[in-house]
Short mmCIF file of C-alpha atoms in Angstrom, two decimals:
data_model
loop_
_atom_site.label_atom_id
_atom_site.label_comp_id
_atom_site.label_asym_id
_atom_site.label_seq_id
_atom_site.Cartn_x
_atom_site.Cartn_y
_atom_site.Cartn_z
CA UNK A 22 74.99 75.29 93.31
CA UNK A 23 76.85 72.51 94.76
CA UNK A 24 78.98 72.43 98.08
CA UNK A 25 81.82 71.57 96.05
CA UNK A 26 81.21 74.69 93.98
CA UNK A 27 80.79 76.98 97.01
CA UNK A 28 83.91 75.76 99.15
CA UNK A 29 85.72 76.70 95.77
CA UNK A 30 84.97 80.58 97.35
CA UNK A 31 87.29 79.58 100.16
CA UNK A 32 90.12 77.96 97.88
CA UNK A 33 93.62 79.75 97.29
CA UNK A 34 93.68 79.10 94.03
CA UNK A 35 91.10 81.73 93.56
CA UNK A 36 91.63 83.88 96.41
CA UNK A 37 95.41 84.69 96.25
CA UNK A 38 95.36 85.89 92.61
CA UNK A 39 92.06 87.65 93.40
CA UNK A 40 93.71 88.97 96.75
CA UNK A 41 96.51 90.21 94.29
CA UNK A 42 93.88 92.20 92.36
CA UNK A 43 92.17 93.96 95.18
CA UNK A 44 96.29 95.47 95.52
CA UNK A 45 96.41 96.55 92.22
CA UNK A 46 92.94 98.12 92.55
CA UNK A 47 93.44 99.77 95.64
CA UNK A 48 95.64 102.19 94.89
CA UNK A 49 93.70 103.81 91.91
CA UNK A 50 90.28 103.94 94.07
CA UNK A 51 91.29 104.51 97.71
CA UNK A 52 92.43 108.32 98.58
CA UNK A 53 94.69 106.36 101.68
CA UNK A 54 97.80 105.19 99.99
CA UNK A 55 97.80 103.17 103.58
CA UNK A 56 95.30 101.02 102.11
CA UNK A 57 97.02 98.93 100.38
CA UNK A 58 100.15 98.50 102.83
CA UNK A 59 96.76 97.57 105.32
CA UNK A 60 94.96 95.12 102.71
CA UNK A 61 98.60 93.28 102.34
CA UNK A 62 98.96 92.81 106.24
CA UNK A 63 95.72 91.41 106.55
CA UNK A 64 95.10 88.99 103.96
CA UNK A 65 99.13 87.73 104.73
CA UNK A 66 98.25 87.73 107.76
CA UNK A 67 95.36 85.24 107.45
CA UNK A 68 97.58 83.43 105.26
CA UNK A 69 100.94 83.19 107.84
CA UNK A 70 98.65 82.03 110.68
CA UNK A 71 97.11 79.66 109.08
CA UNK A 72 100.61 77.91 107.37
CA UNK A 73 102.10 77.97 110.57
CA UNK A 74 99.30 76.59 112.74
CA UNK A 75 99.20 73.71 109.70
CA UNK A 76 102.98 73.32 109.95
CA UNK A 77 103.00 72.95 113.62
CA UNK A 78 100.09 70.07 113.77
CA UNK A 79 101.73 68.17 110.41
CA UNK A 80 105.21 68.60 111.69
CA UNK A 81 105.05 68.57 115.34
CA UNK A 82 101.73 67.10 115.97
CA UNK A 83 100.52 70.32 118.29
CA UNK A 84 96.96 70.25 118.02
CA UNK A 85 93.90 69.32 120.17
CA UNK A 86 92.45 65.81 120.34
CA UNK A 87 89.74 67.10 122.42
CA UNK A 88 88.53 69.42 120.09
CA UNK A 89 89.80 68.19 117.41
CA UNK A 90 91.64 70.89 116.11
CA UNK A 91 94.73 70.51 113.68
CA UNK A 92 95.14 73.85 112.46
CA UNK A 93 93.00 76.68 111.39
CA UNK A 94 90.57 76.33 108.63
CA UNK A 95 92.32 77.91 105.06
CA UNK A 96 89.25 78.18 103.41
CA UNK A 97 87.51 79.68 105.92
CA UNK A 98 90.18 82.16 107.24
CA UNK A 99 91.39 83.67 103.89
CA UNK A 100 87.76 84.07 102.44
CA UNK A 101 86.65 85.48 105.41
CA UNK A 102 89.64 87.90 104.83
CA UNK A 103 88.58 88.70 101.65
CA UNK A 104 85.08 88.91 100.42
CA UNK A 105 84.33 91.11 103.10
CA UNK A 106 86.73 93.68 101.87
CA UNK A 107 86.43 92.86 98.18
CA UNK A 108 82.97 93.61 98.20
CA UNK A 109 83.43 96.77 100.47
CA UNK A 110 86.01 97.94 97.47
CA UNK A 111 82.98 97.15 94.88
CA UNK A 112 80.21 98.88 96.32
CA UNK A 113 82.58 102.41 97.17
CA UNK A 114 80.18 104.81 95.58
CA UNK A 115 76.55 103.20 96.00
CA UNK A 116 74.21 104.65 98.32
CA UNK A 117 75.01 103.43 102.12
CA UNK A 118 72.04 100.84 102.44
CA UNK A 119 73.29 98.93 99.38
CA UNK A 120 76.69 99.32 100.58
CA UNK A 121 75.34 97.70 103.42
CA UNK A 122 74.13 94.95 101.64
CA UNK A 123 77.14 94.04 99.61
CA UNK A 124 79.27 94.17 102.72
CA UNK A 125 76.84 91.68 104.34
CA UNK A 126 76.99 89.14 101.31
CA UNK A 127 80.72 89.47 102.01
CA UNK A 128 80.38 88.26 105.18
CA UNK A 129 77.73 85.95 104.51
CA UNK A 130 79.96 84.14 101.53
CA UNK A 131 82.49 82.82 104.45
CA UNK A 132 79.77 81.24 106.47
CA UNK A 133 78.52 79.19 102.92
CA UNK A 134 82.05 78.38 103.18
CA UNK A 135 82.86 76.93 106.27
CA UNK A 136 79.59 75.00 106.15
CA UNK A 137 80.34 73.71 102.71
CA UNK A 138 84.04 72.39 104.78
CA UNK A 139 81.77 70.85 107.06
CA UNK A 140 79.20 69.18 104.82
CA UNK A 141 82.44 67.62 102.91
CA UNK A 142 84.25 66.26 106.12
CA UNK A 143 86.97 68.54 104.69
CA UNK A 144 87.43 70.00 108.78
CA UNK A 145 86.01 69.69 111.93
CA UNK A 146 84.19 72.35 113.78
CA UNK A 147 86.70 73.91 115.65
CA UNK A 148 88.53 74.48 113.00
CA UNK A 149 85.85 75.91 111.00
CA UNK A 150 84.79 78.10 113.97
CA UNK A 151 88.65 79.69 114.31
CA UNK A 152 89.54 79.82 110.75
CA UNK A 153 86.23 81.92 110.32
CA UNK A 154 87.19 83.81 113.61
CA UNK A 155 90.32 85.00 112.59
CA UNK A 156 89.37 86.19 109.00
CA UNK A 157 86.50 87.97 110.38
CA UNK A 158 88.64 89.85 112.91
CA UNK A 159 91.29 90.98 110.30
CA UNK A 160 88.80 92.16 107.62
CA UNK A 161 86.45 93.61 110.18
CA UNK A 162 89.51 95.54 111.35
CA UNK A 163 90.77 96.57 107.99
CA UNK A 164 87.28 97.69 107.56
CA UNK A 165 86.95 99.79 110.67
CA UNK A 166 90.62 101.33 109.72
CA UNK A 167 89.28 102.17 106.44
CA UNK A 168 85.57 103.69 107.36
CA UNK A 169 86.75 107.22 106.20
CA UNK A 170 88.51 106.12 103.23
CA UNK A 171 86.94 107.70 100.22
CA UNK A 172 86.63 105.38 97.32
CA UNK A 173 86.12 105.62 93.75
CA UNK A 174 83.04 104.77 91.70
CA UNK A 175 83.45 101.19 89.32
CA UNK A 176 81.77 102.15 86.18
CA UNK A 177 79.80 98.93 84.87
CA UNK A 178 82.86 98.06 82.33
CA UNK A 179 85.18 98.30 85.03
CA UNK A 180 83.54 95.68 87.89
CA UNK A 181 83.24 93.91 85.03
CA UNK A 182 86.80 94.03 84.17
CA UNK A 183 87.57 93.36 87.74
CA UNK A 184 85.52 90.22 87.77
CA UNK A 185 87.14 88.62 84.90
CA UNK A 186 89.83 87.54 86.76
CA UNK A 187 87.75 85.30 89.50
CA UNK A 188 85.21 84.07 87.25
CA UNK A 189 87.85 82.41 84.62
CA UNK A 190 89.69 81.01 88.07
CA UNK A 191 86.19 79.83 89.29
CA UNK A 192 85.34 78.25 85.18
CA UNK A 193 88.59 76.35 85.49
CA UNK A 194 88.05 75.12 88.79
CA UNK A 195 91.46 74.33 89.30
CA UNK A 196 92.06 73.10 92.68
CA UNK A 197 95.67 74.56 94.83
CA UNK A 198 97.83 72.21 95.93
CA UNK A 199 98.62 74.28 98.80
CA UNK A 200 97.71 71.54 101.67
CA UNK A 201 100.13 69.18 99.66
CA UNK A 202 102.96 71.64 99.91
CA UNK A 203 102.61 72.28 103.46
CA UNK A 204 102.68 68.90 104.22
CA UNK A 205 105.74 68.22 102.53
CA UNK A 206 107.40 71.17 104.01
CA UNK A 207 106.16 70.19 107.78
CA UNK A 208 107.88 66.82 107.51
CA UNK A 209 110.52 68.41 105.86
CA UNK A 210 111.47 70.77 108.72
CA UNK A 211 110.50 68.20 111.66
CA UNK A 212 112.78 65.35 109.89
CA UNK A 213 109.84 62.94 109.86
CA UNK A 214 108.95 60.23 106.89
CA UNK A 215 105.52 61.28 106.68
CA UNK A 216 103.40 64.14 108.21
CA UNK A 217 100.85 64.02 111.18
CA UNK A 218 97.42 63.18 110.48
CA UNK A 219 94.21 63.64 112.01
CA UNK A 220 94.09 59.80 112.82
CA UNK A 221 96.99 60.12 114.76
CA UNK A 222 95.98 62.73 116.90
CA UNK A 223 92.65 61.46 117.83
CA UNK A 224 94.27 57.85 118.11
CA UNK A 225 96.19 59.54 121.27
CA UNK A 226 93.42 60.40 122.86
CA UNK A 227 91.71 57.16 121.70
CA UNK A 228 94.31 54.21 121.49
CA UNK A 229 91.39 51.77 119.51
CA UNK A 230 90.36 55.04 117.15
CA UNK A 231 90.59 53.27 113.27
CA UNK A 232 90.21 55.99 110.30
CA UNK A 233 88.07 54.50 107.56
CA UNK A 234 89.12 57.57 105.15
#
Protein backbone atom coordinates (compact mmCIF):
# COMPACT_ATOMS: atom_id res chain seq x y z
CA UNK A 1 0.00 0.00 0.00
CA UNK A 2 1.32 3.24 -1.05
CA UNK A 3 1.41 6.63 0.96
CA UNK A 4 -0.60 8.05 -1.67
CA UNK A 5 -3.16 5.31 -1.12
CA UNK A 6 -3.21 5.72 2.69
CA UNK A 7 -3.44 9.68 2.89
CA UNK A 8 -6.57 8.93 0.60
CA UNK A 9 -8.08 7.71 4.39
CA UNK A 10 -7.70 11.33 5.40
CA UNK A 11 -9.28 12.90 2.10
CA UNK A 12 -12.89 14.58 2.10
CA UNK A 13 -13.82 13.15 -0.76
CA UNK A 14 -14.18 9.94 1.07
CA UNK A 15 -14.79 11.03 4.46
CA UNK A 16 -17.74 13.51 4.11
CA UNK A 17 -20.00 11.10 2.16
CA UNK A 18 -18.82 8.33 4.52
CA UNK A 19 -19.37 10.85 7.53
CA UNK A 20 -22.93 11.22 5.92
CA UNK A 21 -23.43 7.45 6.27
CA UNK A 22 -22.41 6.95 9.83
CA UNK A 23 -25.83 9.69 10.22
CA UNK A 24 -27.98 7.64 8.42
CA UNK A 25 -26.75 4.57 10.35
CA UNK A 26 -26.92 5.96 13.61
CA UNK A 27 -30.21 6.31 14.15
CA UNK A 28 -31.31 2.65 13.34
CA UNK A 29 -28.41 1.14 15.71
CA UNK A 30 -27.93 3.60 18.59
CA UNK A 31 -30.85 3.48 21.43
CA UNK A 32 -29.66 7.57 22.06
CA UNK A 33 -31.49 9.49 19.43
CA UNK A 34 -28.67 12.15 20.82
CA UNK A 35 -26.27 10.30 18.86
CA UNK A 36 -26.63 11.49 15.90
CA UNK A 37 -27.28 15.32 16.84
CA UNK A 38 -23.54 14.40 18.78
CA UNK A 39 -21.84 12.59 15.64
CA UNK A 40 -23.01 15.87 13.47
CA UNK A 41 -21.33 18.38 16.01
CA UNK A 42 -18.26 16.60 16.00
CA UNK A 43 -17.30 15.69 12.65
CA UNK A 44 -18.63 19.64 11.63
CA UNK A 45 -16.86 20.56 14.06
CA UNK A 46 -13.52 19.15 12.82
CA UNK A 47 -14.56 20.38 9.60
CA UNK A 48 -15.43 24.38 10.70
CA UNK A 49 -12.08 24.57 12.54
CA UNK A 50 -10.18 23.46 10.15
CA UNK A 51 -11.86 25.89 7.07
CA UNK A 52 -11.52 28.68 9.20
CA UNK A 53 -7.98 28.22 10.50
CA UNK A 54 -7.21 27.64 6.43
CA UNK A 55 -9.19 30.80 5.61
CA UNK A 56 -7.46 32.88 8.12
CA UNK A 57 -3.67 31.84 6.98
CA UNK A 58 -4.77 32.05 2.94
CA UNK A 59 -6.68 35.20 3.48
CA UNK A 60 -5.07 37.01 6.21
CA UNK A 61 -1.78 35.38 6.41
CA UNK A 62 -2.26 34.45 10.42
CA UNK A 63 -0.12 31.63 10.88
CA UNK A 64 3.27 30.79 12.51
CA UNK A 65 6.60 31.10 10.70
CA UNK A 66 8.25 29.64 13.61
CA UNK A 67 6.49 26.62 13.59
CA UNK A 68 5.45 26.64 10.55
CA UNK A 69 1.96 26.33 10.92
CA UNK A 70 -0.68 27.55 8.25
CA UNK A 71 -3.68 25.95 9.38
CA UNK A 72 -4.69 22.68 10.81
CA UNK A 73 -4.08 19.52 9.00
CA UNK A 74 -7.68 18.36 7.00
CA UNK A 75 -6.64 15.06 6.54
CA UNK A 76 -5.55 14.49 9.72
CA UNK A 77 -8.33 16.27 11.74
CA UNK A 78 -11.46 14.86 9.96
CA UNK A 79 -10.08 11.18 9.85
CA UNK A 80 -9.13 11.35 13.19
CA UNK A 81 -12.84 12.41 13.69
CA UNK A 82 -14.02 9.63 12.04
CA UNK A 83 -12.50 6.24 11.95
CA UNK A 84 -12.43 6.24 15.50
CA UNK A 85 -16.13 6.44 15.73
CA UNK A 86 -16.91 4.58 12.51
CA UNK A 87 -15.26 1.68 13.70
CA UNK A 88 -16.75 2.02 17.30
CA UNK A 89 -20.35 1.96 15.29
CA UNK A 90 -19.00 -1.41 13.46
CA UNK A 91 -17.87 -3.41 16.18
CA UNK A 92 -21.36 -2.51 18.58
CA UNK A 93 -22.14 -6.08 19.41
CA UNK A 94 -18.64 -8.01 19.41
CA UNK A 95 -17.23 -9.12 22.53
CA UNK A 96 -15.36 -6.05 24.44
CA UNK A 97 -11.65 -7.16 23.63
CA UNK A 98 -12.38 -7.09 19.87
CA UNK A 99 -14.26 -4.02 20.35
CA UNK A 100 -11.18 -2.94 21.71
CA UNK A 101 -9.30 -3.75 18.87
CA UNK A 102 -11.38 -2.19 16.18
CA UNK A 103 -11.51 1.03 18.16
CA UNK A 104 -7.67 0.98 18.27
CA UNK A 105 -7.30 0.46 14.36
CA UNK A 106 -9.54 3.54 14.36
CA UNK A 107 -7.22 5.41 16.03
CA UNK A 108 -4.31 3.92 14.59
CA UNK A 109 -5.68 4.74 10.77
CA UNK A 110 -5.16 8.70 11.61
CA UNK A 111 -1.59 8.30 12.65
CA UNK A 112 -0.89 6.25 8.95
CA UNK A 113 -2.42 9.39 7.93
CA UNK A 114 -0.68 12.18 9.16
CA UNK A 115 2.58 10.37 8.49
CA UNK A 116 1.59 9.61 4.96
CA UNK A 117 1.04 14.02 4.93
CA UNK A 118 4.40 14.08 6.10
CA UNK A 119 6.20 11.58 3.88
CA UNK A 120 4.47 13.63 0.83
CA UNK A 121 5.57 17.22 1.99
CA UNK A 122 1.78 17.66 1.83
CA UNK A 123 2.17 19.61 5.72
CA UNK A 124 4.54 20.31 8.17
CA UNK A 125 4.63 18.89 11.60
CA UNK A 126 2.80 21.18 13.48
CA UNK A 127 0.20 20.96 11.50
CA UNK A 128 0.07 17.33 11.44
CA UNK A 129 0.47 17.25 15.26
CA UNK A 130 -2.84 19.76 15.76
CA UNK A 131 -4.93 18.52 13.00
CA UNK A 132 -4.48 14.98 14.68
CA UNK A 133 -5.00 16.72 18.15
CA UNK A 134 -8.15 18.11 17.51
CA UNK A 135 -9.83 15.05 15.78
CA UNK A 136 -8.69 12.92 18.50
CA UNK A 137 -10.24 15.15 21.16
CA UNK A 138 -13.71 15.37 19.41
CA UNK A 139 -14.05 11.61 18.65
CA UNK A 140 -12.54 10.63 21.95
CA UNK A 141 -15.25 12.83 23.44
CA UNK A 142 -18.09 11.64 21.33
CA UNK A 143 -16.86 8.33 22.42
CA UNK A 144 -16.80 8.91 26.14
CA UNK A 145 -20.49 10.62 25.67
CA UNK A 146 -21.57 7.55 24.02
CA UNK A 147 -19.92 4.64 26.42
CA UNK A 148 -23.49 3.58 27.55
CA UNK A 149 -25.05 3.78 24.29
CA UNK A 150 -26.37 0.40 23.35
CA UNK A 151 -25.80 -0.48 19.78
CA UNK A 152 -27.10 -2.83 17.36
CA UNK A 153 -25.45 -5.93 15.91
CA UNK A 154 -24.28 -5.51 11.78
CA UNK A 155 -25.16 -8.80 10.37
CA UNK A 156 -22.31 -9.77 7.75
CA UNK A 157 -24.64 -8.45 4.69
CA UNK A 158 -25.14 -5.35 6.40
CA UNK A 159 -21.20 -4.10 7.20
CA UNK A 160 -21.00 -5.16 3.99
CA UNK A 161 -23.62 -2.95 2.73
CA UNK A 162 -22.19 -0.23 4.81
CA UNK A 163 -18.80 -0.58 3.25
CA UNK A 164 -19.90 -0.25 -0.23
CA UNK A 165 -20.07 3.18 -0.06
CA UNK A 166 -16.16 3.90 0.97
CA UNK A 167 -14.69 1.25 -0.98
CA UNK A 168 -16.27 2.51 -4.53
CA UNK A 169 -15.06 6.25 -3.21
CA UNK A 170 -11.61 4.68 -2.34
CA UNK A 171 -11.69 2.48 -6.25
CA UNK A 172 -12.30 5.84 -7.87
CA UNK A 173 -9.79 7.62 -6.08
CA UNK A 174 -11.16 10.79 -6.88
CA UNK A 175 -9.33 13.49 -5.26
CA UNK A 176 -11.66 16.81 -3.44
CA UNK A 177 -10.97 19.93 -4.53
CA UNK A 178 -11.68 21.25 -1.24
CA UNK A 179 -8.11 23.11 -0.65
CA UNK A 180 -8.83 24.79 -4.13
CA UNK A 181 -12.13 26.14 -2.95
CA UNK A 182 -10.90 27.50 0.18
CA UNK A 183 -8.36 29.24 -1.42
CA UNK A 184 -10.48 30.93 -3.71
CA UNK A 185 -12.90 31.85 -1.07
CA UNK A 186 -9.93 33.26 1.37
CA UNK A 187 -8.84 35.71 -1.31
CA UNK A 188 -12.21 36.25 -2.06
CA UNK A 189 -13.22 37.57 1.39
CA UNK A 190 -9.69 39.36 2.15
CA UNK A 191 -9.91 41.25 -1.45
CA UNK A 192 -6.48 39.91 -2.41
CA UNK A 193 -5.32 38.71 -6.17
CA UNK A 194 -3.98 35.59 -4.98
CA UNK A 195 -3.98 33.70 -1.60
CA UNK A 196 -1.11 33.36 1.05
CA UNK A 197 1.28 30.70 0.68
CA UNK A 198 3.58 28.89 2.75
CA UNK A 199 6.57 30.69 0.94
CA UNK A 200 5.36 33.79 2.01
CA UNK A 201 5.09 33.15 5.47
CA UNK A 202 8.38 31.59 6.03
CA UNK A 203 9.92 34.34 3.62
CA UNK A 204 8.89 36.82 6.67
CA UNK A 205 10.67 35.23 8.95
CA UNK A 206 13.43 34.54 6.37
CA UNK A 207 13.72 37.54 3.83
CA UNK A 208 16.36 35.20 1.37
CA UNK A 209 13.84 31.93 1.89
CA UNK A 210 13.31 30.74 -2.17
CA UNK A 211 10.50 27.86 -2.59
CA UNK A 212 11.72 25.35 -5.15
CA UNK A 213 8.02 23.71 -5.21
Amino acid sequence: MSWRTITYFGDSMLLIPTAILIALILPWKSSDRRTVWLWILAFGLAGLIVSVSKILFMGFGIGSARFNFTGFSGHSAMSATLWPVMLWLLSGRLPAFWRGVAVTIGYMVPLLVGASRLVLLAHSKSEVATGLLLGFTLSTLFLIHQRNTQLKGFSLPQIGAALVLPLVIISHGRIATTQHFLAHLSADIAGLEKPWTRADLLRQRDPGYQSFE
